[in-house]
């Protein structure tokens, strides 16, 4: 057993506590009859903080590098904190430290795939960079709060900061590759990027236009033929910087073409179970993208995250191998589907509203009401008082749910998301007043 897999006697109690915490979170996650209570989740959070602080203390004594050392304690802790992070989002606490962890994990998976396959643009990097800056601000704010309350200092900030650093290092590497690329190579790189994405979409289809595939192949050969002695050169005859990335992308496009042409079934028999699993996950995630406002609990994403991690772990150097250690046909399809699923999970996490579960029904009713009112406004007046009455009645019924100006949960606590819901409520009132001005006397 290697040092990386050994759990020392000092860490064993921590591992047992974390396993118990993970089981507790699993039980909470399965309860679909009740809203999550902030008090229940905070109790678990405090226990996790205590275990992380103990872990850091043990590893400092054992002189282990926290960034490098890894055993089962770290694996279970990662599971626990991802789950806890999803619970935090379900409570509407999206702007607090715990909620950022699972987003960083998903971003790291997306960025790793971008680095592995070289399929990314400046727009992709900018989008991730903006989100990382936002998360960094949340982490810094948490550090400020820790400084103001020394007795509450904890190692979870270090855990999240470590994950943030990993994402930033990946992003810097991707950004560096683009910045080091000669301007004369940028159009070629962008064109190859467009072709690779088109090929990925073609690969994922059950049927495709073979003529278009041949056209793309001819375009790739034309680009390949523009090289001199295997190098892309500029107008001056000098070898352009950024060769590795562009040539790597060119070769990946060739591999995808070969993958498409080599098999009528698209995916080899040995890879079909993985393909079917990924297709099923993708379909379910796409449904959630359409219906998440009404049906999604952020903790539901945990099951998809686990499945994707299991499939990702089957790859070696970006390839899925069969039992004979051969590389079967269908690599492009599987890698495209895997990356697509990761992107869908990230989209669902990043589009999550900072609203606690008890407020979601009210939020959704106001969203629907606002949509209806805007449609009525678009068609224009004049209106009758009778026509506007149902909207006013619905608005009043929602407003009457407030107690002392707040929407409360069943325990009479004030859930997260008041400002967003109140903003929607006021917007609906404003539209109604505009419409009432058009009533035909």
XYZ file of C-alpha atoms in Angstrom:
441
model
C 0.000 0.000 0.000
C 1.452 3.357 -1.015
C 1.751 6.294 1.359
C -0.981 8.061 -0.566
C -3.555 5.397 0.362
C -2.598 4.902 4.021
C -4.896 6.338 6.674
C -2.857 6.885 9.820
C -4.263 5.981 13.273
C -4.533 9.713 14.008
C -6.698 10.260 10.903
C -8.886 7.159 11.358
C -11.367 8.849 13.774
C -11.635 11.771 11.352
C -12.398 9.371 8.489
C -15.089 7.611 10.541
C -16.681 10.943 11.461
C -16.671 12.119 7.832
C -18.255 8.850 6.642
C -20.999 9.298 9.265
C -21.516 12.905 8.119
C -21.737 11.787 4.472
C -24.360 9.198 5.432
C -26.312 11.851 7.349
C -26.288 14.169 4.339
C -27.406 11.268 2.164
C -30.429 10.721 4.422
C -31.287 14.432 4.343
C -30.975 14.465 0.553
C -33.465 11.620 0.137
C -36.177 13.363 2.160
C -38.406 14.869 -0.536
C -41.424 15.370 1.720
C -39.965 18.330 3.597
C -37.987 21.442 2.777
C -34.390 21.454 3.929
C -34.039 23.271 7.238
C -31.089 25.625 7.555
C -30.597 24.573 11.186
C -30.098 20.911 10.192
C -27.557 21.769 7.501
C -25.665 24.263 9.686
C -25.252 21.613 12.414
C -23.621 19.309 9.862
C -21.510 22.193 8.548
C -20.130 22.892 12.035
C -19.199 19.217 12.387
C -17.374 19.302 9.047
C -15.476 22.450 10.067
C -14.340 20.704 13.238
C -13.125 17.624 11.337
C -11.252 19.713 8.756
C -9.483 21.682 11.482
C -8.489 18.420 13.176
C -7.252 17.013 9.865
C -5.086 20.058 9.207
C -3.674 19.850 12.727
C -2.791 16.153 12.302
C -1.129 16.705 8.936
C 0.905 19.607 10.217
C 2.231 17.374 12.985
C 2.938 14.593 10.466
C 4.590 17.194 8.202
C 2.473 16.250 5.180
C 2.069 18.752 2.350
C -1.679 19.387 2.342
C -1.631 20.187 -1.390
C 0.105 16.923 -2.354
C -0.825 14.302 0.241
C -3.999 12.382 -0.580
C -5.719 9.374 0.968
C -9.265 8.124 1.564
C -9.910 10.891 4.092
C -9.505 13.459 1.298
C -11.808 11.482 -1.009
C -14.592 11.265 1.584
C -14.075 14.907 2.578
C -14.464 15.921 -1.069
C -17.747 13.971 -1.255
C -18.984 15.554 1.972
C -18.141 19.084 0.951
C -19.625 18.726 -2.524
C -22.878 17.497 -0.977
C -22.800 20.197 1.682
C -22.168 22.769 -1.037
C -25.278 21.627 -2.907
C -27.328 21.839 0.302
C -26.058 25.392 0.807
C -27.272 26.312 -2.676
C -30.638 24.665 -2.015
C -30.958 26.973 1.000
C -30.393 29.966 -1.281
C -27.011 30.789 0.283
C -25.233 30.996 -3.086
C -23.084 33.962 -2.040
C -21.525 32.146 0.916
C -18.300 30.133 1.015
C -19.706 26.562 1.208
C -21.825 27.053 -1.936
C -18.741 27.739 -4.063
C -17.015 24.381 -3.630
C -19.148 22.210 -5.922
C -19.058 24.949 -8.573
C -15.253 24.937 -8.432
C -15.164 21.132 -8.713
C -17.339 21.251 -11.838
C -15.316 24.125 -13.323
C -12.104 22.167 -12.766
C -13.583 19.192 -14.637
C -14.577 21.427 -17.567
C -11.197 23.197 -17.647
C -9.294 19.891 -17.453
C -11.163 18.594 -20.492
C -10.506 21.847 -22.344
C -6.792 21.491 -21.608
C -6.761 17.801 -22.526
C -8.368 18.255 -25.944
C -7.372 21.839 -26.741
C -10.927 22.741 -27.749
C -11.502 26.187 -26.287
C -11.647 29.826 -27.316
C -10.967 33.171 -25.678
C -14.709 33.503 -25.046
C -14.675 30.243 -23.044
C -11.719 31.434 -20.971
C -13.300 34.832 -20.311
C -16.549 33.257 -19.072
C -14.724 30.985 -16.622
C -12.374 33.790 -15.566
C -15.289 36.076 -14.676
C -16.898 33.372 -12.552
C -13.617 32.566 -10.772
C -13.158 36.236 -9.900
C -16.665 36.263 -8.448
C -15.926 33.179 -6.331
C -12.576 34.621 -5.231
C -14.461 37.645 -3.884
C -16.723 35.357 -1.831
C -13.681 33.544 -0.393
C -11.966 36.827 0.522
C -15.126 38.029 2.249
C -15.193 34.826 4.302
C -11.576 35.464 5.350
C -12.548 38.967 6.489
C -15.327 37.509 8.622
C -12.880 34.986 10.092
C -10.480 37.781 11.030
C -13.285 39.630 12.788
C -14.288 36.470 14.688
C -11.061 34.557 15.458
C -12.880 31.837 17.389
C -14.662 30.847 14.146
C -11.560 30.385 12.013
C -11.682 27.111 10.098
C -9.857 25.082 7.488
C -12.730 24.991 5.003
C -11.564 28.319 3.625
C -8.229 26.657 2.889
C -10.027 23.737 1.230
C -11.998 26.034 -1.080
C -8.979 28.257 -1.725
C -7.004 25.189 -2.770
C -9.694 24.229 -5.297
C -9.835 27.822 -6.538
C -6.056 27.779 -7.019
C -6.283 24.578 -9.083
C -8.889 26.188 -11.349
C -6.859 29.375 -11.695
C -3.715 27.413 -12.598
C -5.620 25.538 -15.310
C -7.137 28.765 -16.597
C -3.740 30.507 -16.630
C -2.289 27.607 -18.605
C -5.095 27.825 -21.178
C -4.802 31.605 -21.365
C -1.034 31.357 -21.779
C -1.421 29.007 -24.736
C -3.643 31.507 -26.525
C -1.513 34.518 -25.643
C 1.644 32.824 -26.932
C -0.002 32.092 -30.269
C 1.186 34.237 -33.177
C -1.532 36.515 -34.557
C -1.122 34.933 -38.007
C -2.083 31.535 -36.523
C -5.178 32.758 -34.672
C -7.574 32.533 -37.689
C -6.403 28.961 -38.421
C -6.847 27.986 -34.778
C -10.325 29.514 -34.658
C -11.340 27.746 -37.867
C -10.073 24.386 -36.575
C -11.954 25.000 -33.351
C -15.192 25.505 -35.287
C -14.535 22.337 -37.317
C -13.797 20.267 -34.212
C -17.056 21.366 -32.607
C -18.988 20.573 -35.769
C -17.358 17.127 -35.914
C -18.229 16.503 -32.265
C -21.883 17.275 -32.994
C -21.803 15.049 -36.094
C -20.248 12.229 -34.045
C -22.995 12.415 -31.459
C -25.782 12.067 -34.046
C -27.197 8.715 -34.994
C -26.993 9.653 -38.664
C -24.985 12.288 -40.467
C -24.197 13.727 -43.877
C -21.166 11.812 -45.139
C -20.617 14.441 -47.845
C -20.183 17.112 -45.184
C -17.683 14.898 -43.359
C -15.687 14.559 -46.593
C -15.827 18.332 -47.116
C -14.388 18.853 -43.642
C -11.709 16.262 -44.373
C -10.728 18.173 -47.527
C -10.587 21.412 -45.530
C -8.315 19.756 -42.970
C -6.029 18.500 -45.733
C -5.881 22.000 -47.177
C -4.845 23.414 -43.797
C -2.366 20.570 -43.326
C -0.957 21.215 -46.801
C -0.200 24.823 -45.925
C 2.513 23.662 -43.527
C 6.150 23.689 -44.577
C 8.161 20.738 -43.277
C 5.442 20.152 -40.710
C 5.416 23.758 -39.475
C 3.051 26.677 -39.930
C 5.097 29.626 -41.171
C 4.274 33.312 -41.477
C 4.481 35.645 -44.460
C 8.107 36.339 -43.603
C 8.914 32.623 -43.683
C 9.500 32.450 -39.917
C 8.011 29.587 -37.894
C 4.964 30.886 -36.028
C 4.609 30.481 -32.264
C 1.711 28.378 -30.974
C 2.456 25.369 -33.226
C 1.741 22.699 -30.620
C -1.795 23.825 -29.901
C -2.822 24.257 -33.540
C -1.172 21.022 -34.712
C -2.720 19.177 -31.763
C -6.153 20.488 -32.713
C -5.573 19.538 -36.360
C -4.633 15.985 -35.365
C -7.654 15.764 -33.074
C -9.902 16.732 -36.001
C -8.291 13.983 -38.099
C -8.923 11.493 -35.274
C -12.572 12.523 -35.121
C -12.927 12.157 -38.902
C -11.421 8.682 -38.680
C -13.719 7.848 -35.779
C -16.777 8.870 -37.799
C -15.766 7.101 -41.008
C -14.411 3.904 -39.475
C -17.628 2.656 -37.947
C -21.190 2.603 -39.180
C -22.273 1.955 -35.614
C -20.310 5.064 -34.511
C -19.457 3.485 -31.138
C -17.669 0.144 -30.726
C -19.594 -2.622 -28.959
C -17.286 -2.518 -25.929
C -18.028 1.184 -25.403
C -21.795 1.038 -25.930
C -22.672 0.647 -22.215
C -20.736 3.847 -21.457
C -22.301 5.585 -24.467
C -25.825 4.618 -23.387
C -25.126 5.792 -19.843
C -23.834 9.157 -21.019
C -26.757 9.615 -23.410
C -29.184 8.910 -20.579
C -27.416 11.369 -18.256
C -27.367 14.024 -20.993
C -31.099 13.646 -21.684
C -31.945 13.890 -17.983
C -29.737 16.965 -17.527
C -31.232 18.639 -20.604
C -34.707 18.095 -19.136
C -33.527 19.678 -15.898
C -32.218 22.699 -17.815
C -35.751 23.226 -19.149
C -37.630 22.500 -15.919
C -35.133 23.222 -13.121
C -37.022 26.270 -11.880
C -39.899 24.007 -10.855
C -38.361 20.585 -10.238
C -34.670 20.850 -9.331
C -33.215 20.500 -5.899
C -29.528 21.366 -6.169
C -28.712 18.206 -4.211
C -30.243 16.182 -7.077
C -27.128 17.038 -9.097
C -24.998 14.942 -6.743
C -26.136 11.686 -8.381
C -25.129 12.985 -11.825
C -21.801 14.263 -10.521
C -20.981 10.834 -9.059
C -21.878 9.028 -12.301
C -19.822 11.414 -14.437
C -16.830 11.077 -12.113
C -17.061 7.277 -12.359
C -17.123 7.420 -16.167
C -14.318 9.994 -16.254
C -12.177 7.705 -14.093
C -12.388 5.015 -16.808
C -10.321 7.195 -19.157
C -6.556 6.982 -19.431
C -4.825 9.940 -21.097
C -8.181 10.959 -22.541
C -9.019 7.532 -24.045
C -11.481 4.790 -23.136
C -9.786 1.382 -23.510
C -11.349 -2.053 -23.967
C -10.394 -5.185 -22.002
C -7.515 -5.907 -24.417
C -6.093 -2.413 -23.785
C -6.986 -1.347 -27.338
C -8.556 2.019 -28.184
C -11.992 1.206 -29.703
C -13.893 3.398 -32.152
C -16.179 6.003 -30.653
C -13.745 8.072 -28.597
C -14.925 11.396 -30.031
C -18.561 10.606 -29.272
C -17.907 9.634 -25.660
C -15.599 12.552 -24.948
C -18.094 14.964 -26.498
C -20.947 13.543 -24.409
C -18.883 13.581 -21.218
C -17.863 17.205 -21.717
C -21.452 18.100 -22.668
C -22.735 16.575 -19.413
C -20.134 18.420 -17.346
C -21.142 21.673 -19.058
C -24.834 21.007 -18.334
C -24.098 20.402 -14.639
C -22.054 23.604 -14.537
C -24.879 25.503 -16.273
C -27.408 24.256 -13.716
C -25.136 25.230 -10.828
C -24.265 28.659 -12.209
C -27.897 29.472 -13.047
C -29.151 28.507 -9.588
C -31.044 31.387 -7.976
C -30.012 32.333 -4.405
C -33.477 31.474 -3.107
C -34.316 28.983 -0.357
C -36.683 26.111 -1.162
C -39.689 27.441 0.806
C -39.651 30.592 -1.346
C -39.339 28.805 -4.690
C -43.107 28.192 -5.169
C -43.778 31.907 -4.597
C -40.862 32.862 -6.849
C -42.120 30.593 -9.636
C -45.683 31.930 -9.372
C -44.387 35.494 -9.659
C -42.216 34.577 -12.652
C -45.266 33.076 -14.378
C -47.453 36.032 -13.417
C -44.874 38.519 -14.713
C -44.656 36.615 -18.015
C -48.444 36.745 -18.408
C -48.586 40.455 -17.563
C -45.828 41.267 -20.045
C -47.727 39.350 -22.744
C -50.880 41.328 -21.963
C -48.883 44.563 -22.067
C -47.338 43.592 -25.400
C -50.759 43.179 -27.023
C -51.752 46.642 -25.823
C -55.014 48.128 -24.553
C -57.492 49.363 -23.969
C -58.463 46.882 -21.230
C -61.489 46.458 -19.040
C -61.333 46.189 -15.258
C -62.773 42.668 -15.577
C -59.854 41.581 -17.798
C -57.239 42.745 -15.296
C -59.058 41.491 -12.191
C -57.629 37.894 -12.211
C -54.055 39.224 -12.283
C -54.737 41.665 -9.446
C -56.400 38.910 -7.430
C -53.423 36.566 -7.869
C -50.978 39.324 -6.984
C -52.937 40.187 -3.850
C -53.083 36.526 -2.777
C -49.283 36.295 -3.020
C -48.773 39.613 -1.224
C -51.049 38.467 1.610
C -48.631 35.619 2.362
C -46.207 38.156 3.842
C -45.978 38.629 7.603
C -44.492 41.941 8.723
C -43.290 42.447 5.172
C -41.464 39.087 4.964
C -42.255 35.721 3.402
C -41.768 33.119 6.163
C -41.296 29.349 6.039
C -43.403 26.832 7.992
C -41.213 27.350 11.089
C -41.739 31.112 10.833
C -38.107 31.685 9.892
C -37.099 34.190 7.194
C -35.656 32.131 4.294
C -32.998 33.387 1.867
C -34.131 35.168 -1.285
C -36.444 37.870 0.113
C -34.930 40.639 -2.025
C -35.349 38.702 -5.288
C -38.956 37.739 -4.546
C -39.850 41.256 -3.397
C -38.300 42.694 -6.555
C -40.496 40.393 -8.667
C -43.568 41.280 -6.619
C -42.948 45.011 -7.059
C -42.287 44.558 -10.769
C -45.649 42.798 -11.169
C -47.386 45.634 -9.294
C -45.701 48.182 -11.581
C -46.914 46.370 -14.705
C -50.457 46.121 -13.304
C -50.484 49.870 -12.606
C -49.348 50.538 -16.182
C -52.133 48.315 -17.504
C -54.753 49.946 -15.258
C -53.849 53.273 -16.845
C -55.095 51.796 -20.131
C -58.506 50.750 -18.787
C -61.289 51.814 -21.121
C -63.713 53.953 -19.150
